[in-house]
Amino acid sequence: FKPSPFFDAGIKPVPDSLALLHLRRDQLEPLTLHSSAEHADGYAEGAVKNTRFGSFPHSTLLESQWGRQVRASKVDTGSRGRKKRKLDEAVSEASDSQALKTAEQAGTGFVHLLPPTPETWTISLPHRTQVVYNPDYSYVLQRLQVRPGQTILEAGGGSGSFTHAAARAVFNGYPTQTQPRFGKVCTFEYHEPRAENLKKELEEHGLDSIVRVTHRDVYEDGFLIHQPDAPQQSPDANAVFLDLPAPWMALRNLTRHRLSSETARIVADSSSAAGQASPDAEKDTSDSTQPSANTEEQDTSRPFVSPLDPNSPIHLCTFSPCIEQVIATVAAMRRLGWTEIDMVEVMHKRIDVRRERVGLHEEGLRGVNATAATVDEAVGRLREVEGKFKEWHQVSKAKSQAVQNGTAEDAHLPHDNFSSKQARLDRIKKELGARKIFSEGRLVHRTEPDIKTHTSYLVFAVLPADWSEEQEQACRAKWPVHG
Ligand code: SAM
């Protein structure tokens, strides 16, 4: 198996693997680094990545260690290279030509080279759908109690954001020839191009031996593994994550036993019983009145196979943007024997904490009290204020001298109200006395409004393992009850 850089990226990138260019905060660009000439596009240096912070030959990036800052290079652009560069710059998302110009003129453009992780991939991945972001998936995976070696079912796969995080959570080494597996993450997606794209991406990321992508409508066809010329097999899942418009429709296929047609019908009707849960019309085409693959109405000559691990409790989470969907899902969960049902909304807020200077709002000193980026800058501005203070002092002295000599008119000194000026000067003096506070700044914090996240309700539930009479007897035999 090709090792995945998501699990072990080494200390630097290897040719033909994924890297992330960190352009600035929350802005990352995925890039496959090539050493071969075939991606050179007319550049003498081989393949080159053009960004608005300058040009970066892949060869330079391949030599750099993860986490390092890489400075932009002057590249030898032949005519094809120039064309490509223009094109790259044009398509560079949110292109900022001023930043590019400044970076180029100063020769100081740089990026940081980061290894791929589910977090960096989530920020930079090509969006095919809404995605689950890190604040939600880190919480979900923790609540699902997924551990290395377990199996998780996911539907729908969408853009693969959750899939990458799930793959890392269950990764327990690569499967061997003698230990064939279906993949520790089984993800289902009914939109064929999305399923194909996800499959391709996972192959490129070396995750295809851990994740199995199936193009399927899970409402109708459930979660079993179909192998050519073999009976359907159970993935023996320990945990389930459903990011679907109508999770209750998938729940009827996540049972330990075949459902009676009556229960299947009631569960399928959960949406109407709950009011008007309206699954996103674009995504959900299934007809809730259809029986699923998991009912008595199906061919009962085939043995029932549950997709769930018979020996462990199953932890489940559904992700739904509206409360009507939650109500329908919870109604179905109750009917199907799920316990510990619990809804959570993750309200992630990023707090911006910084020091702000105490302002000197005197006329003539405006602009001086803009927030200082560094202590040096703050001290520089303080000196500027002090200079102005001295200047005012000299003017005041000259003015009072001129008044005494009766030559104020000739001296062309400022005619404004002397006493109010004096009062202002006194205030400035007082503020300058607070010099320490001024240079360090006052600590302030604000909520950042622009955090990328897609808020949804998370419904958690647990399906207990079956407990048979044989298990009870075995237990009693092992731990006899005395007395
Ligand atoms: N969790 C994904 C991520 O983090 O990238 C995003 C999932 S997206 C919001 C929902 C996906 O569910 C869509 O891609 C849609 O095609 C898929 N879907 C909807 N109904 C489905 C069904 N019945 N079976 C399988 N997939 C389905």
Coordinates of C-alpha atoms and ligand atoms in Angstrom, one line a residue:
F1 CA 0.0 0.0 0.0
K2 CA 1.1 3.5 -0.8
P3 CA 1.5 5.1 2.7
S4 CA -0.7 8.1 3.3
P5 CA 0.9 11.5 4.1
F6 CA -2.2 12.1 6.2
F7 CA -0.9 9.4 8.7
D8 CA 2.8 9.9 8.4
A9 CA 4.1 12.9 6.4
G10 CA 7.8 12.4 7.3
I11 CA 9.9 15.5 7.8
K12 CA 9.5 16.8 4.3
P13 CA 7.3 16.2 1.3
V14 CA 8.0 13.4 -1.3
P15 CA 7.4 13.8 -5.0
D16 CA 3.8 13.4 -6.3
S17 CA 2.3 13.7 -2.8
L18 CA 0.0 16.3 -1.4
A19 CA 1.2 19.5 0.4
L20 CA -0.6 22.5 1.7
L21 CA 0.6 26.0 1.0
H22 CA -0.3 28.3 3.9
L23 CA -0.8 31.7 2.2
R24 CA -2.2 33.5 5.2
R25 CA -4.5 32.7 8.1
D26 CA -7.4 30.5 7.1
Q27 CA -6.1 30.4 3.5
L28 CA -4.5 27.2 2.4
E29 CA -4.0 25.9 -1.1
P30 CA -3.6 22.1 -1.7
L31 CA -0.8 21.3 -4.1
T32 CA 0.6 18.0 -5.5
L33 CA 4.4 18.5 -5.7
H34 CA 6.0 17.1 -8.9
S35 CA 9.6 16.6 -9.5
S36 CA 9.3 15.4 -13.1
A37 CA 9.7 17.7 -16.1
E38 CA 6.3 16.8 -17.5
H39 CA 4.6 19.4 -15.3
A40 CA 7.1 22.2 -16.1
D41 CA 4.8 24.2 -18.4
G42 CA 7.7 26.1 -19.9
Y43 CA 9.5 26.9 -16.7
A44 CA 13.2 26.1 -16.7
E45 CA 12.9 25.2 -13.0
G46 CA 10.3 22.5 -13.6
A47 CA 6.8 22.8 -12.2
V48 CA 6.1 26.2 -10.6
K49 CA 3.3 27.2 -8.3
N50 CA 2.2 30.9 -8.8
T51 CA 0.4 32.6 -6.0
R52 CA -0.3 36.2 -5.3
F53 CA 2.7 36.1 -3.0
G54 CA 5.1 35.1 -5.7
S55 CA 6.3 32.0 -7.6
F56 CA 7.4 28.8 -5.9
P57 CA 9.2 26.1 -7.9
H58 CA 8.0 22.6 -6.8
S59 CA 11.7 21.6 -6.6
T60 CA 12.3 24.3 -3.9
L61 CA 9.2 23.2 -2.0
L62 CA 10.3 19.5 -2.2
E63 CA 13.6 20.5 -0.5
S64 CA 11.9 22.3 2.3
Q65 CA 10.9 20.7 5.6
W66 CA 7.3 20.8 6.8
G67 CA 6.4 23.9 8.7
R68 CA 9.2 26.0 7.1
Q69 CA 8.7 29.4 5.6
V70 CA 9.6 29.3 1.8
R71 CA 10.5 32.5 0.1
A72 CA 9.2 33.3 -3.4
S73 CA 11.8 32.7 -6.2
K74 CA 12.5 34.7 -9.4
V75 CA 11.6 32.1 -12.0
D76 CA 12.8 31.8 -15.5
T77 CA 9.6 32.2 -17.4
G78 CA 9.7 31.2 -21.0
S79 CA 6.7 32.4 -23.1
R80 CA 4.6 29.4 -22.1
G81 CA 5.6 29.9 -18.5
R82 CA 4.6 33.5 -18.6
K83 CA 1.2 32.5 -20.0
K84 CA 0.7 29.9 -17.3
R85 CA 1.8 32.4 -14.7
K86 CA -0.7 35.0 -15.9
L87 CA -3.4 32.3 -15.9
D88 CA -2.6 31.1 -12.4
E89 CA -2.6 34.6 -11.1
A90 CA -5.9 35.2 -12.7
V91 CA -7.5 32.1 -11.2
S92 CA -5.9 32.6 -7.8
E93 CA -8.9 32.8 -5.6
A94 CA -9.5 36.3 -4.0
S95 CA -6.5 37.6 -5.9
D96 CA -5.0 40.6 -4.4
S97 CA -2.8 42.3 -7.0
Q98 CA -1.5 44.9 -4.6
A99 CA -0.2 42.2 -2.3
L100 CA 1.4 40.5 -5.3
K101 CA 3.1 43.7 -6.5
T102 CA 4.4 44.5 -3.0
A103 CA 5.6 41.0 -2.5
E104 CA 7.3 40.9 -5.9
Q105 CA 8.9 44.3 -5.7
A106 CA 10.3 43.6 -2.3
G107 CA 11.2 40.1 -3.2
T108 CA 9.7 39.1 0.2
G109 CA 6.7 37.0 -0.7
F110 CA 6.6 33.7 1.2
V111 CA 4.4 30.8 2.1
H112 CA 4.6 28.2 4.8
L113 CA 4.7 24.5 3.7
L114 CA 2.3 22.3 5.7
P115 CA 1.7 18.6 5.7
P116 CA -1.8 17.3 4.9
T117 CA -4.1 16.7 7.9
P118 CA -7.9 16.4 8.0
E119 CA -7.9 19.9 9.4
T120 CA -5.8 21.5 6.7
W121 CA -7.7 19.5 4.0
T122 CA -11.1 20.7 5.4
I123 CA -10.0 24.3 5.0
S124 CA -8.7 23.8 1.5
L125 CA -10.7 21.0 -0.2
P126 CA -12.7 21.6 -3.3
H127 CA -16.3 22.0 -2.1
R128 CA -18.8 19.8 -3.9
T129 CA -21.4 20.1 -1.0
Q130 CA -21.7 21.8 2.4
V131 CA -19.0 20.2 4.5
V132 CA -18.6 19.3 8.2
Y133 CA -15.9 21.5 9.8
N134 CA -13.4 20.7 12.4
P135 CA -15.3 22.1 15.5
D136 CA -18.2 19.7 14.7
Y137 CA -16.3 16.6 13.5
S138 CA -13.7 16.6 16.4
Y139 CA -16.7 16.7 18.8
V140 CA -18.6 14.1 16.8
L141 CA -15.7 11.6 16.6
Q142 CA -15.1 12.0 20.3
R143 CA -18.7 11.3 21.2
L144 CA -18.9 8.4 18.8
Q145 CA -15.9 6.9 20.8
V146 CA -14.3 5.7 17.6
R147 CA -10.9 4.2 18.2
P148 CA -8.2 2.7 16.0
G149 CA -9.3 -0.6 14.5
Q150 CA -13.0 0.2 14.6
T151 CA -15.4 0.6 11.7
I152 CA -17.5 3.6 11.0
L153 CA -20.3 4.0 8.5
E154 CA -20.8 7.4 6.8
A155 CA -23.5 8.7 4.6
G156 CA -23.4 10.9 2.5
G157 CA -19.7 11.2 1.7
G158 CA -20.2 14.6 0.0
S159 CA -16.9 16.4 -0.2
G160 CA -15.1 14.0 2.0
S161 CA -14.3 16.4 4.8
F162 CA -15.7 14.2 7.6
T163 CA -14.3 11.1 5.8
H164 CA -10.7 12.2 6.1
A165 CA -11.1 12.9 9.9
A166 CA -12.9 9.5 10.3
A167 CA -10.1 7.7 8.5
R168 CA -7.5 9.1 10.9
A169 CA -9.6 8.2 13.9
V170 CA -9.9 4.5 13.0
F171 CA -6.5 4.1 11.4
N172 CA -4.8 1.1 12.8
G173 CA -2.1 0.3 10.2
Y174 CA -2.5 -0.7 6.6
P175 CA -4.3 -4.0 5.8
T176 CA -2.1 -6.9 4.8
Q177 CA -2.7 -9.4 2.1
T178 CA -3.6 -12.1 4.6
Q179 CA -5.9 -9.7 6.4
P180 CA -8.2 -8.3 3.7
R181 CA -10.6 -5.7 4.9
F182 CA -13.5 -3.8 3.6
G183 CA -12.0 -0.5 4.9
K184 CA -12.4 0.9 8.3
V185 CA -14.5 3.8 7.0
C186 CA -17.4 2.8 4.7
T187 CA -18.8 5.9 3.1
F188 CA -21.9 6.0 0.9
E189 CA -22.8 8.7 -1.6
Y190 CA -25.7 8.5 -4.0
H191 CA -24.6 11.3 -6.3
E192 CA -22.4 9.4 -8.8
P193 CA -19.9 12.2 -9.8
R194 CA -19.4 13.1 -6.1
A195 CA -18.8 9.4 -5.2
E196 CA -16.3 9.1 -8.1
N197 CA -14.5 12.3 -7.2
L198 CA -14.2 11.2 -3.6
K199 CA -12.9 7.8 -4.6
K200 CA -10.2 9.5 -6.8
E201 CA -9.2 11.9 -4.1
L202 CA -8.9 9.2 -1.5
E203 CA -6.7 7.2 -3.9
E204 CA -4.5 10.2 -4.4
H205 CA -4.2 10.7 -0.7
G206 CA -3.2 7.1 -0.1
L207 CA -6.4 6.5 2.0
D208 CA -8.2 4.1 -0.3
S209 CA -7.1 1.0 1.7
I210 CA -8.8 2.6 4.8
V211 CA -11.9 4.1 3.2
R212 CA -14.3 2.3 1.0
V213 CA -16.5 4.5 -1.1
T214 CA -19.8 3.1 -2.4
H215 CA -22.1 4.8 -4.8
R216 CA -25.5 4.1 -3.3
D217 CA -28.8 5.4 -2.0
V218 CA -28.7 4.3 1.6
Y219 CA -32.4 5.0 2.2
E220 CA -33.3 2.2 -0.2
D221 CA -30.3 -0.1 -0.3
G222 CA -28.7 0.2 3.1
F223 CA -25.2 -0.3 4.2
L224 CA -24.1 -3.8 3.4
I225 CA -21.0 -4.6 1.4
H226 CA -21.7 -6.0 -2.0
Q227 CA -18.9 -8.1 -3.5
P228 CA -19.2 -9.5 -7.0
D229 CA -20.3 -13.1 -6.9
A230 CA -20.5 -13.2 -3.1
P231 CA -23.3 -12.9 -0.6
Q232 CA -23.8 -9.4 1.0
Q233 CA -21.5 -8.9 3.9
S234 CA -21.8 -6.9 7.0
P235 CA -19.2 -4.1 7.6
D236 CA -19.7 -4.8 11.3
A237 CA -19.9 -1.2 12.1
N238 CA -19.2 0.2 15.6
A239 CA -20.2 3.8 14.8
V240 CA -22.4 5.6 12.3
F241 CA -22.4 9.2 11.1
L242 CA -25.3 10.4 8.9
D243 CA -25.1 13.8 7.1
L244 CA -28.2 13.3 5.0
P245 CA -31.4 15.2 4.4
A246 CA -33.6 12.5 5.9
P247 CA -31.5 10.5 8.4
W248 CA -34.6 8.6 9.7
M249 CA -34.9 7.0 6.2
A250 CA -31.4 5.5 6.7
L251 CA -32.1 4.4 10.3
R252 CA -34.4 1.7 9.2
N253 CA -31.4 0.1 7.5
L254 CA -29.3 0.3 10.7
T255 CA -31.0 -2.4 12.8
R256 CA -29.9 -5.6 14.4
H257 CA -32.9 -7.6 13.2
R258 CA -35.2 -7.5 10.2
L259 CA -38.0 -5.0 10.7
S260 CA -41.6 -5.9 10.6
S261 CA -43.3 -4.1 7.7
E262 CA -45.5 -2.3 10.3
T263 CA -42.4 -0.8 12.1
A264 CA -40.8 0.0 8.8
R265 CA -43.9 1.9 7.7
I266 CA -44.2 3.8 10.9
V267 CA -40.5 4.7 10.8
A268 CA -40.8 5.8 7.2
D269 CA -43.7 8.0 8.2
S270 CA -41.6 9.6 11.0
S271 CA -41.3 12.8 9.0
S272 CA -45.0 13.4 8.7
A273 CA -45.6 12.3 12.3
A274 CA -43.0 15.0 13.3
G275 CA -44.7 17.7 11.4
Q276 CA -43.1 18.9 8.2
A277 CA -39.5 17.9 8.1
S278 CA -38.6 18.7 4.6
P279 CA -35.4 17.0 3.5
D280 CA -33.5 19.2 1.1
A281 CA -35.3 18.6 -2.2
E282 CA -32.2 18.8 -4.3
K283 CA -30.6 16.0 -2.4
D284 CA -33.4 13.7 -1.4
T285 CA -35.3 11.9 -4.1
S286 CA -36.4 8.9 -2.2
D287 CA -40.0 8.0 -1.7
S288 CA -40.7 7.4 2.0
T289 CA -43.5 5.0 1.3
Q290 CA -41.2 2.6 -0.4
P291 CA -40.2 -0.4 1.8
S292 CA -36.4 -0.5 2.4
A293 CA -34.2 -3.4 1.8
N294 CA -34.5 -4.4 5.4
T295 CA -38.2 -5.4 5.8
E296 CA -40.3 -8.5 5.7
E297 CA -41.7 -7.3 2.4
Q298 CA -38.3 -8.1 0.9
D299 CA -37.2 -11.6 -0.2
T300 CA -37.3 -13.4 3.2
S301 CA -35.6 -16.4 1.7
R302 CA -32.3 -14.4 2.0
P303 CA -30.9 -14.4 5.5
F304 CA -31.0 -11.1 7.3
V305 CA -27.6 -9.4 7.6
S306 CA -27.2 -6.5 10.0
P307 CA -24.5 -3.9 9.1
L308 CA -23.8 -3.5 12.8
D309 CA -21.2 -5.2 15.0
P310 CA -23.2 -7.7 17.0
N311 CA -20.9 -7.5 19.9
S312 CA -20.7 -3.9 20.7
P313 CA -23.0 -1.0 21.4
I314 CA -23.4 1.2 18.3
H315 CA -22.7 5.0 18.6
L316 CA -24.6 7.1 16.1
C317 CA -24.7 10.8 15.2
T318 CA -26.9 12.6 12.7
F319 CA -26.1 16.1 11.5
S320 CA -29.2 18.1 10.5
P321 CA -29.6 21.8 9.9
C322 CA -33.3 22.1 10.9
I323 CA -35.2 21.2 14.0
E324 CA -38.0 19.4 12.0
Q325 CA -35.4 17.0 10.7
V326 CA -34.2 16.4 14.3
I327 CA -37.8 15.7 15.5
A328 CA -38.3 13.2 12.7
T329 CA -35.0 11.5 13.4
V330 CA -35.5 11.3 17.2
A331 CA -39.0 9.8 16.6
A332 CA -37.5 7.1 14.4
M333 CA -34.7 6.5 16.9
R334 CA -37.1 5.9 19.7
R335 CA -39.1 3.4 17.6
L336 CA -36.0 1.5 16.6
G337 CA -34.7 1.0 20.1
W338 CA -31.9 3.7 20.2
T339 CA -31.1 4.9 23.7
E340 CA -29.3 7.9 25.3
I341 CA -30.8 10.2 22.6
D342 CA -29.2 13.6 23.0
M343 CA -29.1 16.7 20.9
V344 CA -26.2 19.2 20.8
E345 CA -25.4 22.3 18.8
V346 CA -21.7 23.2 18.7
M347 CA -21.4 27.0 18.9
H348 CA -17.8 27.4 18.1
K349 CA -16.5 31.0 18.5
R350 CA -13.0 32.1 18.0
I351 CA -12.0 34.9 20.3
D352 CA -9.6 37.5 19.1
V353 CA -7.5 38.7 22.0
R354 CA -5.1 41.6 21.6
R355 CA -3.6 44.7 23.2
E356 CA -5.0 48.0 22.2
R357 CA -3.3 51.3 22.9
V358 CA -4.8 53.9 25.3
G359 CA -5.8 56.7 22.9
L360 CA -4.6 60.3 22.9
H361 CA -7.5 62.0 21.4
E362 CA -6.0 65.5 21.2
E363 CA -6.5 67.6 18.1
G364 CA -3.3 67.5 16.1
L365 CA -2.5 64.1 17.5
R366 CA -5.2 62.3 15.6
G367 CA -3.8 59.3 13.8
V368 CA -1.1 58.8 16.3
N369 CA -3.4 56.5 18.4
A370 CA -4.0 53.9 15.7
T371 CA -3.3 50.4 17.1
A372 CA 0.4 49.7 17.1
A373 CA 1.4 46.4 15.6
T374 CA 4.5 46.0 17.7
V375 CA 6.0 47.4 20.9
D376 CA 8.7 49.1 18.8
E377 CA 6.0 50.8 16.7
A378 CA 4.2 51.9 19.9
V379 CA 7.3 53.4 21.4
G380 CA 8.0 55.2 18.0
R381 CA 4.6 56.7 18.1
L382 CA 5.1 57.6 21.8
R383 CA 8.2 59.6 20.8
E384 CA 6.3 61.3 18.1
V385 CA 3.7 62.4 20.7
E386 CA 6.4 63.6 23.0
G387 CA 7.9 65.7 20.1
K388 CA 4.6 67.3 19.5
F389 CA 4.2 67.9 23.2
K390 CA 7.6 69.7 23.3
E391 CA 6.6 71.8 20.3
W392 CA 3.3 72.9 21.9
H393 CA 5.3 73.8 25.0
Q394 CA 7.7 76.0 23.1
V395 CA 4.8 77.7 21.2
S396 CA 3.0 78.4 24.5
K397 CA 6.2 79.8 26.0
A398 CA 6.8 82.0 23.0
K399 CA 3.1 83.1 23.0
S400 CA 3.2 84.2 26.7
Q401 CA 6.5 86.0 26.1
A402 CA 4.9 87.8 23.1
V403 CA 1.8 88.7 25.1
Q404 CA 4.1 90.2 27.8
N405 CA 6.1 92.1 25.2
G406 CA 2.9 93.2 23.4
T407 CA 4.2 91.7 20.1
A408 CA 1.8 88.8 19.7
E409 CA 0.4 90.1 16.4
D410 CA 3.9 90.4 14.8
A411 CA 5.1 87.0 16.0
H412 CA 2.5 85.1 13.8
L413 CA 1.9 82.8 16.7
P414 CA -1.3 80.7 16.9
H415 CA -4.3 82.8 18.0
D416 CA -6.4 80.0 19.5
N417 CA -7.6 80.0 23.0
F418 CA -4.5 79.8 25.1
S419 CA -6.1 78.5 28.3
S420 CA -8.0 75.7 26.5
K421 CA -4.7 74.7 24.7
Q422 CA -3.0 74.7 28.1
A423 CA -5.8 72.4 29.4
R424 CA -5.2 70.0 26.5
L425 CA -1.5 70.0 27.2
D426 CA -2.2 69.1 30.8
R427 CA -4.3 66.2 29.7
I428 CA -1.7 65.0 27.3
K429 CA 0.9 65.2 30.0
K430 CA -1.3 63.2 32.3
E431 CA -1.8 60.5 29.6
L432 CA 1.9 60.4 28.9
G433 CA 2.4 59.7 32.6
A434 CA 0.6 56.5 31.9
R435 CA 3.4 55.6 29.6
K436 CA 3.7 52.0 30.6
I437 CA 0.0 51.2 29.8
F438 CA 0.4 53.2 26.6
S439 CA 3.2 51.1 25.3
E440 CA 1.8 47.7 26.4
G441 CA -1.7 48.4 25.4
R442 CA -4.9 47.5 27.1
L443 CA -6.0 43.9 26.8
V444 CA -9.2 43.6 24.7
H445 CA -11.1 40.6 23.3
R446 CA -13.8 40.3 20.6
T447 CA -15.6 37.4 19.0
E448 CA -14.5 36.9 15.4
P449 CA -17.6 36.9 13.3
D450 CA -16.1 35.1 10.2
I451 CA -15.3 31.6 11.4
K452 CA -16.1 29.0 8.8
T453 CA -18.5 26.5 10.1
H454 CA -21.8 25.1 9.1
T455 CA -24.1 25.0 12.1
S456 CA -26.3 22.0 12.5
Y457 CA -27.9 20.1 15.2
L458 CA -26.1 16.9 16.2
V459 CA -28.3 14.1 17.5
F460 CA -26.4 11.3 19.3
A461 CA -27.8 7.9 20.3
V462 CA -26.6 4.5 21.3
L463 CA -28.0 1.1 20.2
P464 CA -27.1 -1.4 23.0
A465 CA -25.7 -4.8 22.0
D466 CA -28.3 -7.6 22.1
W467 CA -28.2 -9.7 25.2
S468 CA -29.2 -13.3 24.7
E469 CA -30.3 -16.0 27.2
E470 CA -27.1 -17.9 26.4
Q471 CA -25.0 -14.8 27.2
E472 CA -26.9 -14.4 30.5
Q473 CA -26.3 -18.1 31.4
A474 CA -22.6 -17.9 30.5
C475 CA -22.4 -14.8 32.7
R476 CA -24.1 -16.4 35.6
A477 CA -21.8 -19.4 35.3
K478 CA -18.7 -17.2 35.3
W479 CA -19.8 -14.9 38.1
P480 CA -22.3 -17.0 40.2
V481 CA -24.6 -15.0 42.4
H482 CA -24.3 -16.2 46.0
G483 CA -26.9 -16.1 48.7
Ligands
SAM1 N1 -20.4 15.2 5.4 C1 -19.9 15.6 4.1 C2 -18.6 16.3 4.2 O1 -18.2 16.6 5.4 O2 -18.0 16.6 3.2 C3 -21.0 16.4 3.4 C4 -22.3 15.7 3.1 S1 -23.4 16.6 2.1 C5 -24.0 17.8 3.2 C6 -24.7 15.4 2.0 C7 -24.5 14.4 1.0 O3 -25.4 13.3 1.1 C8 -24.6 14.9 -0.5 O4 -23.4 14.7 -1.2 C9 -25.7 14.0 -1.1 O5 -25.5 13.6 -2.4 C10 -25.7 12.8 -0.2 N2 -27.0 12.0 -0.1 C11 -28.2 12.5 0.0 N3 -29.1 11.5 0.1 C12 -28.4 10.4 0.1 C13 -28.8 9.0 0.1 N4 -30.1 8.7 0.1 N5 -27.8 8.1 0.0 C14 -26.5 8.4 0.0 N6 -26.1 9.7 -0.1 C15 -27.0 10.7 0.0

